Amino acid sequence: MATFGLVDCNNFYASCERLFQPGLRERPVVVLSNNDGCVIARSNEAKALGIAMGAPFFKVRQIAMEHGVVVRSSNYALYGDMSERVMSVLASQAPAHEVYSIDESFLDLDRLAVPDLTVWCQDLRRRTQQWTGIPVSIGVGPTKTLAKLANRLGRPALPQGEGGR
Amino acid sequence: MEHCTVLRPADDPIELDLPLYGAQVQAGFPSPADDHIEGKLDLNEHLIRRPAATFFVRASGASMQGAGIFDEDLLVIDRSISAKDGDIVIAAVHGELTVKRLLKAAGAWQLTAENPDFPPLPIIGDTCEVWGVVTHSIRRHCGR
Ligand SMILES: [Mg+2]
């Protein structure tokens, strides 16, 4: 049976911002789109405040101010560099992988001969986080769709807990 | 606290192999240079073992002088290396990045400066965290 993994970087843009500024770690962080118009990434703390993905910033400005949310303009050069790092760690560990978006990659785990796939995935998570500083989640399933679903289900439930960076 | 700045490597690093001379500079008389070419050296290759895990950091302040790290020196950080007792590390301390030596003293981890003017920082709870291990420092010796 085919086995796919989906690796998805957690709150990718927000995690990139945090890596270089550890002081942002416990604080809610949002990243805005190019013209600072819309929220395109939220840390878990920002999600917990009910700030929605894609929300126009003017709609959440009030709540952001009240809760000391750190607001960042997007820095695509940084996110591109960090994405390349994550993808290269995945490429070095998985038999084959296919980059799906800036922060997601499908792993083809068919030919992976390991005694315990869960342990292998936990190891890959730890390694990716240590090497690049970016936390990731991994879902595994017999199809790409199910791997993606498994990834989604494996995450902590949050208000407006839909995906996104 | 002296804060360090993280720099990202260039987007398109070039490979540049230059001859490496095995010169014993203190040895006195010069001899024909050809005898001393040991091979080719590419600085990226020399300094960077795992590009995905490598970051550059600009050091700041005088706290690591004793280890030969001075203000404005460039540090090469390899996050794939797990920090051990005695390593020089970049640590996140109260949310800021700083360079210190990681030491285990009487069973307790601490971050120590290499300058008598700076007291050691005990690592308590999650106020401190190792961010990466410093593998090299690069220092400019000629300002022009
Ligand atoms: Mg993501």
PDB file of C-alpha atoms and ligand atoms in Angstrom:
ATOM      1  CA  MET A   1       0.000   0.000   0.000  1.00  0.00           C
ATOM      2  CA  ALA A   2       1.204   3.489  -0.808  1.00  0.00           C
ATOM      3  CA  THR A   3       2.247   5.661   2.098  1.00  0.00           C
ATOM      4  CA  PHE A   4       2.398   9.434   1.937  1.00  0.00           C
ATOM      5  CA  GLY A   5       3.428  11.968   4.518  1.00  0.00           C
ATOM      6  CA  LEU A   6       2.486  15.629   4.518  1.00  0.00           C
ATOM      7  CA  VAL A   7       4.899  17.899   6.320  1.00  0.00           C
ATOM      8  CA  ASP A   8       3.402  21.290   7.083  1.00  0.00           C
ATOM      9  CA  CYS A   9       5.312  24.082   8.818  1.00  0.00           C
ATOM     10  CA  ASN A  10       3.349  25.357  11.811  1.00  0.00           C
ATOM     11  CA  ASN A  11       2.229  28.975  11.436  1.00  0.00           C
ATOM     12  CA  PHE A  12       5.080  29.268   8.970  1.00  0.00           C
ATOM     13  CA  TYR A  13       5.549  33.022   8.499  1.00  0.00           C
ATOM     14  CA  ALA A  14       4.988  33.700  12.192  1.00  0.00           C
ATOM     15  CA  SER A  15       7.501  30.959  13.089  1.00  0.00           C
ATOM     16  CA  CYS A  16      10.086  32.520  10.738  1.00  0.00           C
ATOM     17  CA  GLU A  17       9.670  35.894  12.442  1.00  0.00           C
ATOM     18  CA  ARG A  18      10.050  34.263  15.851  1.00  0.00           C
ATOM     19  CA  LEU A  19      13.211  32.387  15.014  1.00  0.00           C
ATOM     20  CA  PHE A  20      15.211  35.577  14.667  1.00  0.00           C
ATOM     21  CA  GLN A  21      13.463  37.295  17.547  1.00  0.00           C
ATOM     22  CA  PRO A  22      12.999  34.778  20.343  1.00  0.00           C
ATOM     23  CA  GLY A  23      11.344  37.549  22.365  1.00  0.00           C
ATOM     24  CA  LEU A  24       8.253  37.029  20.207  1.00  0.00           C
ATOM     25  CA  ARG A  25       7.887  33.427  21.344  1.00  0.00           C
ATOM     26  CA  GLU A  26       5.221  33.728  23.993  1.00  0.00           C
ATOM     27  CA  ARG A  27       3.510  36.659  22.358  1.00  0.00           C
ATOM     28  CA  PRO A  28       0.708  36.599  19.813  1.00  0.00           C
ATOM     29  CA  VAL A  29       2.175  37.338  16.367  1.00  0.00           C
ATOM     30  CA  VAL A  30       0.440  38.085  13.071  1.00  0.00           C
ATOM     31  CA  VAL A  31       1.982  38.675   9.662  1.00  0.00           C
ATOM     32  CA  LEU A  32       0.221  40.918   7.152  1.00  0.00           C
ATOM     33  CA  SER A  33       0.047  40.643   3.358  1.00  0.00           C
ATOM     34  CA  ASN A  34       2.183  42.795   1.055  1.00  0.00           C
ATOM     35  CA  ASN A  35       0.331  46.076   1.447  1.00  0.00           C
ATOM     36  CA  ASP A  36      -0.254  45.341   5.132  1.00  0.00           C
ATOM     37  CA  GLY A  37      -3.874  44.709   4.228  1.00  0.00           C
ATOM     38  CA  CYS A  38      -4.764  41.251   5.500  1.00  0.00           C
ATOM     39  CA  VAL A  39      -3.657  38.768   8.115  1.00  0.00           C
ATOM     40  CA  ILE A  40      -1.797  35.945   6.316  1.00  0.00           C
ATOM     41  CA  ALA A  41      -0.183  34.186   9.285  1.00  0.00           C
ATOM     42  CA  ARG A  42      -0.971  33.848  12.968  1.00  0.00           C
ATOM     43  CA  SER A  43       0.837  32.292  15.865  1.00  0.00           C
ATOM     44  CA  ASN A  44      -1.252  29.973  18.038  1.00  0.00           C
ATOM     45  CA  GLU A  45      -1.656  32.776  20.563  1.00  0.00           C
ATOM     46  CA  ALA A  46      -3.068  35.054  17.851  1.00  0.00           C
ATOM     47  CA  LYS A  47      -5.419  32.288  16.696  1.00  0.00           C
ATOM     48  CA  ALA A  48      -6.607  31.873  20.283  1.00  0.00           C
ATOM     49  CA  LEU A  49      -7.585  35.552  20.310  1.00  0.00           C
ATOM     50  CA  GLY A  50      -9.970  34.778  17.467  1.00  0.00           C
ATOM     51  CA  ILE A  51      -7.981  36.646  14.801  1.00  0.00           C
ATOM     52  CA  ALA A  52      -9.092  35.016  11.535  1.00  0.00           C
ATOM     53  CA  MET A  53      -6.934  34.017   8.595  1.00  0.00           C
ATOM     54  CA  GLY A  54      -7.324  36.553   5.810  1.00  0.00           C
ATOM     55  CA  ALA A  55      -8.991  39.124   8.058  1.00  0.00           C
ATOM     56  CA  PRO A  56      -8.472  42.710   6.884  1.00  0.00           C
ATOM     57  CA  PHE A  57      -6.164  44.278   9.408  1.00  0.00           C
ATOM     58  CA  PHE A  58      -8.469  47.208  10.180  1.00  0.00           C
ATOM     59  CA  LYS A  59     -11.014  44.705  11.492  1.00  0.00           C
ATOM     60  CA  VAL A  60      -8.599  43.212  14.021  1.00  0.00           C
ATOM     61  CA  ARG A  61      -6.594  46.324  14.886  1.00  0.00           C
ATOM     62  CA  GLN A  62      -8.573  46.915  18.058  1.00  0.00           C
ATOM     63  CA  ILE A  63      -8.112  43.416  19.447  1.00  0.00           C
ATOM     64  CA  ALA A  64      -4.452  43.430  18.369  1.00  0.00           C
ATOM     65  CA  MET A  65      -3.832  46.601  20.366  1.00  0.00           C
ATOM     66  CA  GLU A  66      -5.693  45.361  23.405  1.00  0.00           C
ATOM     67  CA  HIS A  67      -3.702  42.140  23.577  1.00  0.00           C
ATOM     68  CA  GLY A  68      -0.264  43.408  22.593  1.00  0.00           C
ATOM     69  CA  VAL A  69      -0.238  41.435  19.356  1.00  0.00           C
ATOM     70  CA  VAL A  70       3.042  41.790  17.459  1.00  0.00           C
ATOM     71  CA  VAL A  71       2.211  42.804  13.895  1.00  0.00           C
ATOM     72  CA  ARG A  72       4.718  42.138  11.131  1.00  0.00           C
ATOM     73  CA  SER A  73       4.870  43.061   7.455  1.00  0.00           C
ATOM     74  CA  SER A  74       5.643  40.048   5.316  1.00  0.00           C
ATOM     75  CA  ASN A  75       9.253  39.376   4.427  1.00  0.00           C
ATOM     76  CA  TYR A  76       9.203  36.944   1.531  1.00  0.00           C
ATOM     77  CA  ALA A  77      12.984  36.804   1.115  1.00  0.00           C
ATOM     78  CA  LEU A  78      13.192  35.461   4.645  1.00  0.00           C
ATOM     79  CA  TYR A  79      10.314  32.998   4.207  1.00  0.00           C
ATOM     80  CA  GLY A  80      11.789  31.753   0.925  1.00  0.00           C
ATOM     81  CA  ASP A  81      15.157  31.124   2.546  1.00  0.00           C
ATOM     82  CA  MET A  82      13.618  29.315   5.502  1.00  0.00           C
ATOM     83  CA  SER A  83      11.415  27.255   3.185  1.00  0.00           C
ATOM     84  CA  GLU A  84      14.462  26.117   1.214  1.00  0.00           C
ATOM     85  CA  ARG A  85      16.132  25.036   4.445  1.00  0.00           C
ATOM     86  CA  VAL A  86      13.147  23.005   5.575  1.00  0.00           C
ATOM     87  CA  MET A  87      12.763  21.400   2.131  1.00  0.00           C
ATOM     88  CA  SER A  88      16.425  20.496   2.006  1.00  0.00           C
ATOM     89  CA  VAL A  89      16.249  18.755   5.400  1.00  0.00           C
ATOM     90  CA  LEU A  90      13.211  16.780   4.130  1.00  0.00           C
ATOM     91  CA  ALA A  91      15.041  15.921   0.907  1.00  0.00           C
ATOM     92  CA  SER A  92      17.993  14.609   2.892  1.00  0.00           C
ATOM     93  CA  GLN A  93      15.798  12.314   5.019  1.00  0.00           C
ATOM     94  CA  ALA A  94      12.906  11.042   2.889  1.00  0.00           C
ATOM     95  CA  PRO A  95      13.275   8.679  -0.109  1.00  0.00           C
ATOM     96  CA  ALA A  96      11.342  11.161  -2.270  1.00  0.00           C
ATOM     97  CA  HIS A  97       9.427  14.363  -1.685  1.00  0.00           C
ATOM     98  CA  GLU A  98       7.378  16.828  -3.631  1.00  0.00           C
ATOM     99  CA  VAL A  99       7.196  20.470  -2.600  1.00  0.00           C
ATOM    100  CA  TYR A 100       3.529  21.379  -2.467  1.00  0.00           C
ATOM    101  CA  SER A 101       3.675  24.994  -1.286  1.00  0.00           C
ATOM    102  CA  ILE A 102       6.108  27.311   0.448  1.00  0.00           C
ATOM    103  CA  ASP A 103       5.468  25.524   3.742  1.00  0.00           C
ATOM    104  CA  GLU A 104       4.196  22.066   2.767  1.00  0.00           C
ATOM    105  CA  SER A 105       5.786  19.029   1.209  1.00  0.00           C
ATOM    106  CA  PHE A 106       4.495  15.553   0.429  1.00  0.00           C
ATOM    107  CA  LEU A 107       6.855  12.728   1.338  1.00  0.00           C
ATOM    108  CA  ASP A 108       6.686   9.476  -0.587  1.00  0.00           C
ATOM    109  CA  LEU A 109       7.345   6.944   2.160  1.00  0.00           C
ATOM    110  CA  ASP A 110       6.738   3.767   0.167  1.00  0.00           C
ATOM    111  CA  ARG A 111      10.345   2.775  -0.032  1.00  0.00           C
ATOM    112  CA  LEU A 112      11.183   3.866   3.487  1.00  0.00           C
ATOM    113  CA  ALA A 113      12.393   0.812   5.370  1.00  0.00           C
ATOM    114  CA  VAL A 114      12.133   1.713   9.030  1.00  0.00           C
ATOM    115  CA  PRO A 115      10.869  -0.414  11.905  1.00  0.00           C
ATOM    116  CA  ASP A 116       8.486   2.237  13.194  1.00  0.00           C
ATOM    117  CA  LEU A 117       7.096   4.968  10.978  1.00  0.00           C
ATOM    118  CA  THR A 118       5.792   7.013  13.919  1.00  0.00           C
ATOM    119  CA  VAL A 119       9.206   7.112  15.529  1.00  0.00           C
ATOM    120  CA  TRP A 120      10.754   8.053  12.196  1.00  0.00           C
ATOM    121  CA  CYS A 121       8.288  10.937  11.784  1.00  0.00           C
ATOM    122  CA  GLN A 122       8.910  12.159  15.340  1.00  0.00           C
ATOM    123  CA  ASP A 123      12.601  12.093  14.581  1.00  0.00           C
ATOM    124  CA  LEU A 124      12.139  14.050  11.373  1.00  0.00           C
ATOM    125  CA  ARG A 125      10.077  16.650  13.215  1.00  0.00           C
ATOM    126  CA  ARG A 126      12.716  17.054  15.866  1.00  0.00           C
ATOM    127  CA  ARG A 127      15.517  17.264  13.333  1.00  0.00           C
ATOM    128  CA  THR A 128      13.723  19.813  11.146  1.00  0.00           C
ATOM    129  CA  GLN A 129      12.953  21.967  14.158  1.00  0.00           C
ATOM    130  CA  GLN A 130      16.518  21.755  15.484  1.00  0.00           C
ATOM    131  CA  TRP A 131      18.292  22.424  12.186  1.00  0.00           C
ATOM    132  CA  THR A 132      16.055  25.158  10.827  1.00  0.00           C
ATOM    133  CA  GLY A 133      14.244  26.445  13.906  1.00  0.00           C
ATOM    134  CA  ILE A 134      10.881  25.880  12.195  1.00  0.00           C
ATOM    135  CA  PRO A 135       8.307  23.642  13.948  1.00  0.00           C
ATOM    136  CA  VAL A 136       6.485  21.248  11.618  1.00  0.00           C
ATOM    137  CA  SER A 137       3.607  18.758  11.800  1.00  0.00           C
ATOM    138  CA  ILE A 138       3.542  15.512   9.854  1.00  0.00           C
ATOM    139  CA  GLY A 139       0.468  13.564   8.792  1.00  0.00           C
ATOM    140  CA  VAL A 140       0.688  10.105   7.225  1.00  0.00           C
ATOM    141  CA  GLY A 141      -1.854   8.238   5.097  1.00  0.00           C
ATOM    142  CA  PRO A 142      -2.345   5.916   2.111  1.00  0.00           C
ATOM    143  CA  THR A 143      -3.214   8.873  -0.163  1.00  0.00           C
ATOM    144  CA  LYS A 144      -2.027  12.480  -0.262  1.00  0.00           C
ATOM    145  CA  THR A 145      -5.510  13.662   0.686  1.00  0.00           C
ATOM    146  CA  LEU A 146      -5.580  11.437   3.752  1.00  0.00           C
ATOM    147  CA  ALA A 147      -2.056  12.460   4.723  1.00  0.00           C
ATOM    148  CA  LYS A 148      -3.176  16.066   4.572  1.00  0.00           C
ATOM    149  CA  LEU A 149      -6.266  15.286   6.623  1.00  0.00           C
ATOM    150  CA  ALA A 150      -4.177  13.419   9.200  1.00  0.00           C
ATOM    151  CA  ASN A 151      -1.914  16.441   9.439  1.00  0.00           C
ATOM    152  CA  ARG A 152      -4.900  18.699  10.083  1.00  0.00           C
ATOM    153  CA  LEU A 153      -6.390  16.364  12.696  1.00  0.00           C
ATOM    154  CA  GLY A 154      -3.096  16.036  14.527  1.00  0.00           C
ATOM    155  CA  ARG A 155      -3.075  19.703  15.423  1.00  0.00           C
ATOM    156  CA  PRO A 156      -4.391  21.259  18.598  1.00  0.00           C
ATOM    157  CA  ALA A 157      -7.956  22.470  18.273  1.00  0.00           C
ATOM    158  CA  LEU A 158      -8.110  26.245  18.225  1.00  0.00           C
ATOM    159  CA  PRO A 159     -10.855  28.720  17.481  1.00  0.00           C
ATOM    160  CA  GLN A 160     -10.864  29.306  13.724  1.00  0.00           C
ATOM    161  CA  GLY A 161      -8.348  26.491  13.592  1.00  0.00           C
ATOM    162  CA  GLU A 162      -8.280  26.307   9.821  1.00  0.00           C
ATOM    163  CA  GLY A 163      -4.945  25.960   8.084  1.00  0.00           C
ATOM    164  CA  GLY A 164      -2.730  28.609   6.667  1.00  0.00           C
ATOM    165  CA  ARG A 165       0.706  29.796   7.429  1.00  0.00           C
TER     166      ARG A 165
ATOM    167  CA  MET B   1      23.056  42.397  27.897  1.00  0.00           C
ATOM    168  CA  GLU B   2      24.736  42.530  24.508  1.00  0.00           C
ATOM    169  CA  HIS B   3      22.498  41.441  21.662  1.00  0.00           C
ATOM    170  CA  CYS B   4      23.558  39.640  18.532  1.00  0.00           C
ATOM    171  CA  THR B   5      22.067  40.107  15.066  1.00  0.00           C
ATOM    172  CA  VAL B   6      21.344  37.187  12.780  1.00  0.00           C
ATOM    173  CA  LEU B   7      22.257  37.612   9.112  1.00  0.00           C
ATOM    174  CA  ARG B   8      21.054  35.371   6.334  1.00  0.00           C
ATOM    175  CA  PRO B   9      23.530  33.843   3.877  1.00  0.00           C
ATOM    176  CA  ALA B  10      23.459  35.288   0.361  1.00  0.00           C
ATOM    177  CA  ASP B  11      20.757  33.932  -1.925  1.00  0.00           C
ATOM    178  CA  ASP B  12      23.226  32.757  -4.560  1.00  0.00           C
ATOM    179  CA  PRO B  13      26.517  31.959  -2.884  1.00  0.00           C
ATOM    180  CA  ILE B  14      29.356  31.535  -5.371  1.00  0.00           C
ATOM    181  CA  GLU B  15      31.919  28.821  -5.206  1.00  0.00           C
ATOM    182  CA  LEU B  16      35.402  30.270  -5.309  1.00  0.00           C
ATOM    183  CA  ASP B  17      38.330  27.900  -5.061  1.00  0.00           C
ATOM    184  CA  LEU B  18      41.565  29.693  -4.306  1.00  0.00           C
ATOM    185  CA  PRO B  19      44.927  28.047  -3.797  1.00  0.00           C
ATOM    186  CA  LEU B  20      45.685  27.229  -0.192  1.00  0.00           C
ATOM    187  CA  TYR B  21      49.284  27.921   0.713  1.00  0.00           C
ATOM    188  CA  GLY B  22      50.718  25.884   3.503  1.00  0.00           C
ATOM    189  CA  ALA B  23      52.853  28.758   4.603  1.00  0.00           C
ATOM    190  CA  GLN B  24      54.623  28.532   7.924  1.00  0.00           C
ATOM    191  CA  VAL B  25      54.661  32.276   8.343  1.00  0.00           C
ATOM    192  CA  GLN B  26      56.912  32.236  11.354  1.00  0.00           C
ATOM    193  CA  ALA B  27      59.474  29.955   9.685  1.00  0.00           C
ATOM    194  CA  GLY B  28      61.758  32.629   8.316  1.00  0.00           C
ATOM    195  CA  PHE B  29      63.219  32.210   4.846  1.00  0.00           C
ATOM    196  CA  PRO B  30      60.826  32.183   1.936  1.00  0.00           C
ATOM    197  CA  SER B  31      61.056  29.215  -0.374  1.00  0.00           C
ATOM    198  CA  PRO B  32      59.520  28.726  -3.835  1.00  0.00           C
ATOM    199  CA  ALA B  33      55.808  29.135  -3.297  1.00  0.00           C
ATOM    200  CA  ASP B  34      54.864  26.216  -5.523  1.00  0.00           C
ATOM    201  CA  ASP B  35      56.160  23.784  -2.952  1.00  0.00           C
ATOM    202  CA  HIS B  36      53.612  25.034  -0.525  1.00  0.00           C
ATOM    203  CA  ILE B  37      50.347  24.801  -2.416  1.00  0.00           C
ATOM    204  CA  GLU B  38      48.368  22.279  -0.436  1.00  0.00           C
ATOM    205  CA  GLY B  39      45.244  22.309  -2.519  1.00  0.00           C
ATOM    206  CA  LYS B  40      42.229  24.456  -3.254  1.00  0.00           C
ATOM    207  CA  LEU B  41      40.086  26.095  -0.643  1.00  0.00           C
ATOM    208  CA  ASP B  42      36.513  27.280  -0.960  1.00  0.00           C
ATOM    209  CA  LEU B  43      35.557  29.342   2.072  1.00  0.00           C
ATOM    210  CA  ASN B  44      31.899  28.331   1.946  1.00  0.00           C
ATOM    211  CA  GLU B  45      32.888  24.712   2.004  1.00  0.00           C
ATOM    212  CA  HIS B  46      35.418  25.332   4.745  1.00  0.00           C
ATOM    213  CA  LEU B  47      32.998  27.189   7.004  1.00  0.00           C
ATOM    214  CA  ILE B  48      29.664  25.556   6.217  1.00  0.00           C
ATOM    215  CA  ARG B  49      29.030  21.857   6.670  1.00  0.00           C
ATOM    216  CA  ARG B  50      25.229  21.899   6.581  1.00  0.00           C
ATOM    217  CA  PRO B  51      23.811  24.881   4.713  1.00  0.00           C
ATOM    218  CA  ALA B  52      20.227  24.147   5.832  1.00  0.00           C
ATOM    219  CA  ALA B  53      21.289  24.536   9.471  1.00  0.00           C
ATOM    220  CA  THR B  54      23.837  27.344   9.101  1.00  0.00           C
ATOM    221  CA  PHE B  55      23.224  30.944  10.098  1.00  0.00           C
ATOM    222  CA  PHE B  56      25.536  33.926  10.384  1.00  0.00           C
ATOM    223  CA  VAL B  57      25.438  36.134  13.422  1.00  0.00           C
ATOM    224  CA  ARG B  58      27.107  39.478  14.056  1.00  0.00           C
ATOM    225  CA  ALA B  59      28.578  39.472  17.556  1.00  0.00           C
ATOM    226  CA  SER B  60      28.224  42.501  19.731  1.00  0.00           C
ATOM    227  CA  GLY B  61      30.067  43.669  22.822  1.00  0.00           C
ATOM    228  CA  ALA B  62      33.109  42.625  24.801  1.00  0.00           C
ATOM    229  CA  SER B  63      31.782  39.733  26.864  1.00  0.00           C
ATOM    230  CA  MET B  64      33.511  36.983  24.840  1.00  0.00           C
ATOM    231  CA  GLN B  65      36.869  38.676  24.376  1.00  0.00           C
ATOM    232  CA  GLY B  66      38.657  35.912  26.280  1.00  0.00           C
ATOM    233  CA  ALA B  67      37.475  33.395  23.684  1.00  0.00           C
ATOM    234  CA  GLY B  68      38.792  35.592  20.868  1.00  0.00           C
ATOM    235  CA  ILE B  69      35.388  36.924  19.860  1.00  0.00           C
ATOM    236  CA  PHE B  70      35.233  40.676  19.594  1.00  0.00           C
ATOM    237  CA  ASP B  71      32.594  43.293  18.874  1.00  0.00           C
ATOM    238  CA  GLU B  72      31.362  43.079  15.246  1.00  0.00           C
ATOM    239  CA  ASP B  73      32.970  39.699  14.554  1.00  0.00           C
ATOM    240  CA  LEU B  74      31.003  37.395  12.288  1.00  0.00           C
ATOM    241  CA  LEU B  75      29.988  34.078  13.778  1.00  0.00           C
ATOM    242  CA  VAL B  76      29.060  30.933  11.891  1.00  0.00           C
ATOM    243  CA  ILE B  77      26.320  28.974  13.666  1.00  0.00           C
ATOM    244  CA  ASP B  78      25.473  25.353  12.935  1.00  0.00           C
ATOM    245  CA  ARG B  79      22.133  24.416  14.475  1.00  0.00           C
ATOM    246  CA  SER B  80      22.527  20.762  13.497  1.00  0.00           C
ATOM    247  CA  ILE B  81      25.135  20.373  16.230  1.00  0.00           C
ATOM    248  CA  SER B  82      23.721  19.597  19.665  1.00  0.00           C
ATOM    249  CA  ALA B  83      25.355  21.817  22.268  1.00  0.00           C
ATOM    250  CA  LYS B  84      27.706  20.215  24.751  1.00  0.00           C
ATOM    251  CA  ASP B  85      29.520  21.375  27.860  1.00  0.00           C
ATOM    252  CA  GLY B  86      32.216  23.828  26.802  1.00  0.00           C
ATOM    253  CA  ASP B  87      30.727  24.872  23.458  1.00  0.00           C
ATOM    254  CA  ILE B  88      30.403  28.501  22.516  1.00  0.00           C
ATOM    255  CA  VAL B  89      26.751  29.047  21.739  1.00  0.00           C
ATOM    256  CA  ILE B  90      24.213  31.604  20.697  1.00  0.00           C
ATOM    257  CA  ALA B  91      21.578  31.567  23.400  1.00  0.00           C
ATOM    258  CA  ALA B  92      18.206  33.204  23.656  1.00  0.00           C
ATOM    259  CA  VAL B  93      18.188  34.896  27.046  1.00  0.00           C
ATOM    260  CA  HIS B  94      15.033  36.739  28.060  1.00  0.00           C
ATOM    261  CA  GLY B  95      14.076  36.893  24.405  1.00  0.00           C
ATOM    262  CA  GLU B  96      17.371  38.276  23.093  1.00  0.00           C
ATOM    263  CA  LEU B  97      20.191  36.452  21.323  1.00  0.00           C
ATOM    264  CA  THR B  98      23.602  36.545  22.949  1.00  0.00           C
ATOM    265  CA  VAL B  99      26.911  34.692  22.540  1.00  0.00           C
ATOM    266  CA  LYS B 100      28.298  32.866  25.590  1.00  0.00           C
ATOM    267  CA  ARG B 101      30.094  29.690  26.602  1.00  0.00           C
ATOM    268  CA  LEU B 102      27.883  26.858  27.805  1.00  0.00           C
ATOM    269  CA  LEU B 103      29.279  25.228  30.916  1.00  0.00           C
ATOM    270  CA  LYS B 104      28.110  22.665  33.392  1.00  0.00           C
ATOM    271  CA  ALA B 105      29.272  23.602  36.873  1.00  0.00           C
ATOM    272  CA  ALA B 106      28.349  21.470  39.886  1.00  0.00           C
ATOM    273  CA  GLY B 107      25.600  19.787  37.898  1.00  0.00           C
ATOM    274  CA  ALA B 108      23.976  23.043  36.800  1.00  0.00           C
ATOM    275  CA  TRP B 109      24.124  24.533  33.308  1.00  0.00           C
ATOM    276  CA  GLN B 110      25.233  28.094  32.976  1.00  0.00           C
ATOM    277  CA  LEU B 111      26.168  30.584  30.314  1.00  0.00           C
ATOM    278  CA  THR B 112      29.467  32.240  30.997  1.00  0.00           C
ATOM    279  CA  ALA B 113      31.127  35.262  29.509  1.00  0.00           C
ATOM    280  CA  GLU B 114      34.855  35.206  28.809  1.00  0.00           C
ATOM    281  CA  ASN B 115      35.499  38.512  30.406  1.00  0.00           C
ATOM    282  CA  PRO B 116      35.881  39.015  34.161  1.00  0.00           C
ATOM    283  CA  ASP B 117      33.550  42.022  34.002  1.00  0.00           C
ATOM    284  CA  PHE B 118      30.572  39.775  33.190  1.00  0.00           C
ATOM    285  CA  PRO B 119      29.076  37.405  35.784  1.00  0.00           C
ATOM    286  CA  PRO B 120      27.868  33.936  34.690  1.00  0.00           C
ATOM    287  CA  LEU B 121      24.169  33.511  33.944  1.00  0.00           C
ATOM    288  CA  PRO B 122      22.545  30.451  35.489  1.00  0.00           C
ATOM    289  CA  ILE B 123      20.150  28.739  33.072  1.00  0.00           C
ATOM    290  CA  ILE B 124      16.853  28.632  34.904  1.00  0.00           C
ATOM    291  CA  GLY B 125      13.640  27.273  33.446  1.00  0.00           C
ATOM    292  CA  ASP B 126      12.850  28.636  30.033  1.00  0.00           C
ATOM    293  CA  THR B 127      14.416  32.055  30.446  1.00  0.00           C
ATOM    294  CA  CYS B 128      17.449  30.718  28.529  1.00  0.00           C
ATOM    295  CA  GLU B 129      17.649  28.409  25.552  1.00  0.00           C
ATOM    296  CA  VAL B 130      20.505  27.406  23.286  1.00  0.00           C
ATOM    297  CA  TRP B 131      19.782  28.714  19.778  1.00  0.00           C
ATOM    298  CA  GLY B 132      22.795  27.252  18.005  1.00  0.00           C
ATOM    299  CA  VAL B 133      26.435  26.251  18.348  1.00  0.00           C
ATOM    300  CA  VAL B 134      29.133  28.656  17.153  1.00  0.00           C
ATOM    301  CA  THR B 135      31.558  26.807  14.864  1.00  0.00           C
ATOM    302  CA  HIS B 136      33.736  29.689  13.617  1.00  0.00           C
ATOM    303  CA  SER B 137      34.347  33.352  14.178  1.00  0.00           C
ATOM    304  CA  ILE B 138      35.568  35.654  11.457  1.00  0.00           C
ATOM    305  CA  ARG B 139      37.427  38.780  12.378  1.00  0.00           C
ATOM    306  CA  ARG B 140      38.497  41.676  10.221  1.00  0.00           C
ATOM    307  CA  HIS B 141      42.069  42.744  10.876  1.00  0.00           C
ATOM    308  CA  CYS B 142      42.423  45.534   8.334  1.00  0.00           C
ATOM    309  CA  GLY B 143      39.883  48.309   8.313  1.00  0.00           C
ATOM    310  CA  ARG B 144      40.592  49.715   4.820  1.00  0.00           C
TER     311      ARG B 144
HETATM  312 MG    MG C   1       1.473  25.671   7.428  1.00  0.00          MG
END
